[in-house]
Amino acid sequence: MLPFIDLGAQRRRLGHLVDDAILRVVNHGQYIMGPEVGQLEAELSAFCGARHVVSCANGTDAIAMVLMAKGVKPGDAILCPSFTFAATAEVVAWLGATPVFVDIHEDTFNMDPASLEAAIRTARELKLNPVGVIPVDLFGAAVDYDAILPICEREGLWVLCDTAQSFGGSYKGRRLGTFGLATTTSFFPAKPLGCYGDGGAIFTNDDEVAAILRSIRNHGQGVDKYDNVRIGLNGRLDTIQAAVLLEKLKIFDEEIVTRNDIAARYAEGLGDVAITPIVQEGIVSTWAQYTIRVSAERRDALGAALRERGIPTAIYYPKPVHRQTAYRHYPCAGNGLPASDKVSAEVIALPMHPYLDEEVQDGIIAAVREALAK
Ligand SMILES: *Cc1c(COP(=O)(O)O)cnc(C)c1O
């Protein structure tokens, strides 16, 4: 079976660099908040332009920490997509607030501004207090910030951008990380910028929010760890993971270029037999996933045919969050989420990583074409 994401190829390319970086940490012994953590935060700040970078334990904590910093509480509504990884809505529920689900555009998989407006009305009809929006840049491509941000501003809602899949990408020439109040990302190994375990980060230009986030990350510390001024958590990034990320960040831009070349090749090879993803003008995607759509009746057969040829596929996401047992009692925008329901039956993701060579990719394209020709 081909790898769906080939982390081994990246490791071979980096050679001894990552191993040396890990060993340096093992030897200097500052496993918690060692010098690599601060260095990574400085380099990520230079990379994306955000004034403050607060690294943390994972992408889920990153979202939760921002919600905690904003004092999100029961009665508050947070508007977020349903066609996403459950973590986005999960943390809203952690804090006793209510996720209100927003539909997507079926062609970009990202938040539909009209549905966002409907969801704000729905929240108010339910006597909830809408306070914030979490747009998710799904599969690597930014949401249409020029459409989403003015709605949030008009309605007095803060914006938390979940770039777990899109960090490194850009919107109209501006790198993600500086839109809205704050931006979060994940360094889970399979994300475009992944470490060798769990990791995450928060980006913000707001000095006060950054200071609160640093306190929350360390049990709500005040002047020190044994002075607790608020409820926090243990949300720190391991020094070893920071060391791994420092090495990977050096080649990240180049990998994003390669991912885009590979995406273009898929679009060219498959555009006439499947619905290939559309990335809006002015957006650079990181292609966390390369997700095509075929009719619901054919999707499973396509996956099975590819599997027979040793080609793995994945379905992100087979069931939108608002249909999940744990979340189905939460409200949805207006009269439902038809696009989220529709695409969840049609999507299928193909192998995508920067080390997918042309010959292998041509084989995948040929296999998809053959399976769909039947
Ligand atoms: C992966 C992911 C997260 C959670 O990140 P973890 O590091 O796994 O906690 C949150 N949101 C989205 C959209 C993700 O893809």
Coordinates of C-alpha atoms and ligand atoms in Angstrom, one line a residue:
M1 CA 0.0 0.0 0.0
L2 CA 1.3 3.5 -0.9
P3 CA 1.5 5.8 2.1
F4 CA -1.4 8.3 2.3
I5 CA 1.0 10.9 3.8
D6 CA 4.7 9.9 3.5
L7 CA 6.4 11.1 6.7
G8 CA 9.2 8.6 6.1
A9 CA 10.2 10.4 2.8
Q10 CA 10.4 13.7 4.6
R11 CA 12.5 12.1 7.4
R12 CA 14.9 10.7 4.8
R13 CA 15.2 14.1 3.2
L14 CA 16.0 15.8 6.6
G15 CA 18.5 13.1 7.3
H16 CA 20.3 13.5 10.6
L17 CA 19.1 17.1 11.2
V18 CA 16.0 16.1 13.2
D19 CA 17.8 13.4 15.0
D20 CA 20.6 15.8 16.1
A21 CA 18.0 18.4 17.2
I22 CA 16.2 15.9 19.4
L23 CA 19.5 14.7 20.8
R24 CA 20.5 18.2 21.7
V25 CA 17.4 18.5 23.8
V26 CA 17.9 15.2 25.4
N27 CA 21.4 16.3 26.3
H28 CA 20.7 19.8 27.6
G29 CA 17.8 18.4 29.7
Q30 CA 15.4 21.4 29.6
Y31 CA 12.5 19.2 28.5
I32 CA 9.8 21.7 29.6
M33 CA 9.9 25.2 28.1
G34 CA 13.5 24.8 27.0
P35 CA 15.2 27.3 24.7
E36 CA 13.9 25.7 21.5
V37 CA 10.3 26.6 22.5
G38 CA 11.1 30.3 22.6
Q39 CA 13.2 30.1 19.4
L40 CA 10.3 28.3 17.6
E41 CA 7.8 31.0 18.7
A42 CA 10.2 33.7 17.4
E43 CA 10.6 31.9 14.1
L44 CA 6.9 31.3 13.6
S45 CA 6.3 35.0 14.4
A46 CA 8.7 36.0 11.6
F47 CA 7.2 33.3 9.3
C48 CA 3.6 34.5 9.5
G49 CA 3.8 38.0 10.7
A50 CA 1.9 37.6 14.0
R51 CA 3.3 39.7 16.8
H52 CA 2.8 37.0 19.4
V53 CA 3.1 33.3 19.1
V54 CA 2.1 31.1 22.1
S55 CA 3.0 27.5 21.4
C56 CA 0.9 24.8 23.1
A57 CA 0.3 21.1 23.5
N58 CA -2.0 20.5 20.6
G59 CA -4.4 22.2 18.2
T60 CA -7.5 21.5 20.3
D61 CA -6.0 23.1 23.4
A62 CA -5.1 26.1 21.2
I63 CA -8.7 26.7 20.4
A64 CA -9.8 26.1 24.0
M65 CA -7.2 28.5 25.4
V66 CA -8.5 31.3 23.2
L67 CA -12.1 30.6 24.3
M68 CA -10.9 30.6 27.9
A69 CA -9.0 33.8 27.4
K70 CA -12.3 35.4 26.1
G71 CA -14.2 34.1 29.0
V72 CA -16.6 32.0 27.0
K73 CA -19.4 30.7 29.2
P74 CA -22.8 29.0 29.3
G75 CA -25.4 31.0 27.3
D76 CA -22.7 32.1 24.8
A77 CA -23.0 30.9 21.2
I78 CA -20.0 30.3 19.0
L79 CA -20.6 29.9 15.3
C80 CA -18.5 27.3 13.6
P81 CA -18.8 24.9 10.6
S82 CA -20.1 21.4 11.0
F83 CA -18.0 20.1 8.1
T84 CA -14.8 20.0 10.0
F85 CA -12.8 17.9 12.5
A86 CA -14.9 17.7 15.7
A87 CA -12.3 19.4 17.9
T88 CA -13.5 22.8 16.6
A89 CA -17.0 22.4 18.2
E90 CA -15.8 20.2 21.0
V91 CA -14.0 22.9 22.9
V92 CA -17.0 25.2 22.7
A93 CA -19.0 22.5 24.5
W94 CA -16.1 22.0 27.0
L95 CA -16.8 25.5 28.3
G96 CA -20.6 25.0 28.5
A97 CA -21.2 27.3 25.6
T98 CA -23.3 26.3 22.5
P99 CA -21.8 25.6 19.1
V100 CA -24.2 26.9 16.4
F101 CA -23.3 25.1 13.2
V102 CA -22.8 27.1 9.9
D103 CA -23.0 25.6 6.4
I104 CA -20.3 25.7 3.8
H105 CA -20.0 26.4 0.1
E106 CA -19.9 23.0 -1.6
D107 CA -17.2 24.1 -4.0
T108 CA -14.7 25.4 -1.4
F109 CA -15.8 23.3 1.6
N110 CA -15.5 26.5 3.6
M111 CA -17.9 28.7 5.6
D112 CA -20.8 30.2 3.6
P113 CA -21.2 33.9 4.7
A114 CA -25.0 33.7 4.0
S115 CA -25.3 30.7 6.4
L116 CA -23.2 32.6 9.0
E117 CA -25.7 35.4 8.9
A118 CA -28.5 32.9 9.3
A119 CA -26.7 31.2 12.2
I120 CA -26.4 34.5 14.0
R121 CA -30.1 35.0 13.7
T122 CA -30.8 31.4 14.9
A123 CA -28.6 31.9 17.9
R124 CA -30.4 35.1 18.9
E125 CA -33.8 33.4 18.3
L126 CA -32.8 30.8 20.8
K127 CA -31.9 33.5 23.3
L128 CA -28.2 32.7 23.1
N129 CA -25.6 35.3 23.1
P130 CA -23.4 35.0 20.0
V131 CA -19.9 36.1 20.9
G132 CA -17.5 34.6 18.4
V133 CA -17.0 32.8 15.2
I134 CA -14.5 30.0 14.4
P135 CA -14.0 29.8 10.7
V136 CA -12.0 26.8 9.7
D137 CA -9.7 26.9 6.6
L138 CA -10.5 23.4 5.6
F139 CA -8.1 21.1 3.7
G140 CA -5.5 23.9 3.5
A141 CA -7.4 26.8 1.9
A142 CA -8.4 30.0 3.7
V143 CA -12.1 30.9 4.0
D144 CA -13.1 34.0 2.2
Y145 CA -12.0 36.4 4.9
D146 CA -13.1 39.5 3.0
A147 CA -16.7 38.2 3.1
I148 CA -16.6 36.7 6.7
L149 CA -14.7 39.4 8.7
P150 CA -17.1 42.3 7.9
I151 CA -20.1 40.3 9.0
C152 CA -18.4 39.5 12.3
E153 CA -17.3 43.1 12.8
R154 CA -20.8 44.4 12.1
E155 CA -22.3 41.9 14.6
G156 CA -19.6 42.6 17.3
L157 CA -18.2 39.0 17.1
W158 CA -14.6 38.1 17.6
V159 CA -13.0 35.7 15.1
L160 CA -10.8 32.8 15.9
C161 CA -9.3 31.3 12.8
D162 CA -8.7 27.6 13.0
T163 CA -5.7 27.0 10.6
A164 CA -4.9 23.5 11.8
Q165 CA -5.0 22.4 8.2
S166 CA -4.0 25.7 6.4
F167 CA -1.1 27.2 8.4
G168 CA 1.6 28.3 6.0
G169 CA -1.0 29.2 3.4
S170 CA -2.0 32.8 2.5
Y171 CA -5.0 34.9 1.6
K172 CA -4.6 37.8 -0.9
G173 CA -0.8 37.9 -0.3
R174 CA -1.0 37.8 3.5
R175 CA 0.1 34.7 5.4
L176 CA -2.5 33.2 7.7
G177 CA -1.9 34.0 11.3
T178 CA -2.9 37.6 11.5
F179 CA -6.6 37.5 10.6
G180 CA -9.2 38.0 13.3
L181 CA -8.5 38.2 17.0
A182 CA -6.4 35.0 17.0
T183 CA -5.4 32.1 14.9
T184 CA -4.7 28.6 16.1
T185 CA -2.9 25.7 14.4
S186 CA -2.0 22.1 15.1
F187 CA 1.4 20.3 14.7
F188 CA -0.2 16.8 14.7
P189 CA 2.2 14.7 12.6
A190 CA -0.2 14.5 9.6
K191 CA -0.8 18.2 9.3
P192 CA 1.2 20.2 6.7
L193 CA 3.6 21.4 9.4
G194 CA 3.7 18.4 11.8
C195 CA 6.0 17.4 14.7
Y196 CA 6.7 13.9 16.0
G197 CA 3.9 13.9 18.5
D198 CA 1.3 16.4 19.5
G199 CA 1.8 20.2 19.3
G200 CA 0.0 23.4 18.5
A201 CA 0.3 27.2 18.5
I202 CA -1.8 30.3 18.8
F203 CA -1.0 33.5 16.9
T204 CA -2.3 37.0 17.8
N205 CA -1.4 40.7 17.5
D206 CA -3.3 41.5 20.7
D207 CA -0.9 42.0 23.6
E208 CA -3.4 41.5 26.3
V209 CA -4.8 38.2 24.9
A210 CA -1.2 37.0 24.4
A211 CA -0.4 37.6 28.1
I212 CA -3.6 35.8 29.2
L213 CA -2.8 32.9 26.9
R214 CA 0.7 32.5 28.4
S215 CA -0.8 32.4 31.8
I216 CA -3.5 29.9 30.9
R217 CA -0.9 27.7 29.3
N218 CA 0.8 27.3 32.7
H219 CA -2.1 26.7 35.1
G220 CA -3.3 30.3 35.1
Q221 CA 0.0 31.5 36.6
G222 CA 0.4 35.1 37.8
V223 CA 3.9 36.1 38.8
D224 CA 5.0 32.5 38.8
K225 CA 3.6 28.9 38.6
Y226 CA 2.7 28.9 42.3
D227 CA 0.7 32.1 41.9
N228 CA -2.6 31.2 40.2
V229 CA -4.7 34.1 39.1
R230 CA -7.1 32.2 36.8
I231 CA -8.2 28.7 35.8
G232 CA -5.7 27.4 33.3
L233 CA -4.3 24.1 32.1
N234 CA -1.1 22.3 31.4
G235 CA -0.9 23.4 27.8
R236 CA 2.8 23.5 27.0
L237 CA 4.6 22.4 23.9
D238 CA 7.4 19.9 24.6
T239 CA 10.9 21.2 23.9
I240 CA 11.6 18.1 21.8
Q241 CA 8.7 18.9 19.6
A242 CA 9.8 22.5 19.2
A243 CA 13.2 21.2 18.2
V244 CA 11.7 19.0 15.5
L245 CA 9.5 21.8 14.2
L246 CA 12.5 24.2 14.0
E247 CA 14.1 21.8 11.5
K248 CA 10.9 21.2 9.5
L249 CA 10.1 24.9 9.3
K250 CA 13.2 25.4 7.3
I251 CA 11.8 23.4 4.4
F252 CA 8.1 24.2 4.9
D253 CA 7.9 26.9 2.2
E254 CA 9.5 24.7 -0.3
E255 CA 7.1 21.9 0.6
I256 CA 4.1 24.2 0.1
V257 CA 5.3 25.0 -3.4
T258 CA 5.6 21.2 -4.1
R259 CA 2.2 20.5 -2.7
N260 CA 0.7 23.1 -5.0
D261 CA 2.5 21.6 -8.0
I262 CA 1.0 18.2 -7.1
A263 CA -2.5 19.6 -6.6
A264 CA -2.2 21.3 -10.0
R265 CA -1.2 17.9 -11.5
Y266 CA -4.2 16.2 -9.9
A267 CA -6.6 18.9 -11.2
E268 CA -5.2 18.5 -14.7
G269 CA -5.4 14.7 -14.6
L270 CA -8.8 14.4 -13.0
G271 CA -10.8 17.6 -13.7
D272 CA -12.9 16.0 -16.4
V273 CA -13.9 12.9 -14.4
A274 CA -14.4 14.2 -10.9
I275 CA -15.1 17.5 -9.1
T276 CA -11.7 18.7 -8.2
P277 CA -11.2 21.3 -5.5
I278 CA -11.6 24.9 -6.3
V279 CA -9.2 27.4 -4.6
Q280 CA -10.4 30.9 -4.8
E281 CA -8.3 33.5 -6.6
G282 CA -5.7 35.0 -4.2
I283 CA -5.5 32.0 -1.9
V284 CA -2.4 29.8 -1.5
S285 CA -3.5 26.4 -0.1
T286 CA -1.2 24.1 1.9
W287 CA -3.3 21.1 0.6
A288 CA -3.6 19.3 3.9
Q289 CA -5.9 17.1 1.9
Y290 CA -6.6 16.7 -1.8
T291 CA -10.3 16.0 -1.7
I292 CA -12.3 15.3 -4.9
R293 CA -16.0 14.7 -5.1
V294 CA -17.8 12.0 -7.0
S295 CA -21.5 11.0 -6.9
A296 CA -22.5 9.4 -3.6
E297 CA -23.3 6.1 -5.3
R298 CA -19.8 5.8 -6.8
R299 CA -17.7 6.9 -3.9
D300 CA -17.3 3.7 -2.0
A301 CA -16.7 1.7 -5.2
L302 CA -13.9 4.2 -6.1
G303 CA -12.3 3.8 -2.7
A304 CA -12.5 0.0 -3.0
A305 CA -11.0 -0.1 -6.5
L306 CA -8.1 2.1 -5.5
R307 CA -7.4 0.0 -2.4
E308 CA -7.2 -3.1 -4.6
R309 CA -4.4 -1.3 -6.5
G310 CA -2.6 -0.4 -3.3
I311 CA -3.7 3.2 -3.3
P312 CA -5.1 4.4 0.0
T313 CA -7.9 7.0 0.2
A314 CA -9.6 8.7 3.2
I315 CA -13.0 10.3 3.8
Y316 CA -12.9 13.6 5.5
Y317 CA -15.6 13.8 6.8
P318 CA -18.1 11.0 6.4
K319 CA -20.5 12.5 9.0
P320 CA -20.6 16.3 9.6
V321 CA -20.4 17.2 13.3
H322 CA -24.0 18.2 13.6
R323 CA -25.0 14.6 12.7
Q324 CA -22.7 13.1 15.4
T325 CA -24.3 11.5 18.4
A326 CA -22.5 13.9 20.8
Y327 CA -23.4 17.1 18.9
R328 CA -26.8 16.5 17.2
H329 CA -28.7 18.4 19.8
Y330 CA -26.9 21.6 19.1
P331 CA -28.5 24.2 16.7
C332 CA -27.8 24.6 13.1
A333 CA -28.1 27.8 11.0
G334 CA -31.5 28.6 9.6
N335 CA -33.1 25.6 8.0
G336 CA -30.2 23.2 8.1
L337 CA -26.9 22.5 6.5
P338 CA -27.6 21.1 3.0
A339 CA -24.2 21.6 1.6
S340 CA -22.4 19.9 4.5
D341 CA -24.8 17.0 4.3
K342 CA -24.3 16.7 0.5
V343 CA -20.5 16.8 0.4
S344 CA -20.0 14.4 3.3
A345 CA -21.5 11.7 1.0
E346 CA -19.4 12.7 -2.0
V347 CA -15.9 13.5 -0.7
I348 CA -12.9 11.2 -1.1
A349 CA -9.3 12.3 -0.4
L350 CA -6.3 11.1 -2.4
P351 CA -2.7 10.6 -1.3
M352 CA -1.2 14.1 -0.8
H353 CA 2.2 15.0 0.5
P354 CA 5.3 16.9 -0.8
Y355 CA 7.1 13.7 -1.6
L356 CA 4.6 12.2 -4.0
D357 CA 6.7 11.7 -7.2
E358 CA 5.3 12.2 -10.7
E359 CA 5.3 8.6 -11.7
V360 CA 3.5 7.5 -8.6
Q361 CA 1.0 10.3 -9.0
D362 CA 0.4 9.4 -12.6
G363 CA -0.4 5.9 -11.5
I364 CA -3.0 7.2 -9.0
I365 CA -4.6 9.5 -11.6
A366 CA -4.8 6.6 -14.1
A367 CA -6.3 4.3 -11.4
V368 CA -8.9 6.9 -10.5
R369 CA -9.8 7.4 -14.2
E370 CA -10.1 3.7 -14.8
A371 CA -12.3 3.2 -11.8
L372 CA -14.6 6.0 -12.7
A373 CA -14.8 4.9 -16.4
K374 CA -16.6 1.6 -15.3
Ligands
LIG1 C1 -6.4 18.6 13.6 C2 -7.4 19.6 13.8 C3 -7.7 20.2 15.0 C4 -7.1 19.6 16.3 O1 -5.7 19.6 16.4 P1 -5.0 18.5 17.4 O2 -3.6 19.0 17.4 O3 -5.2 17.2 16.8 O4 -5.7 18.7 18.7 C5 -8.6 21.2 15.1 N1 -9.2 21.7 14.0 C6 -9.0 21.2 12.8 C7 -9.7 21.7 11.6 C8 -8.1 20.1 12.6 O5 -8.0 19.6 11.4

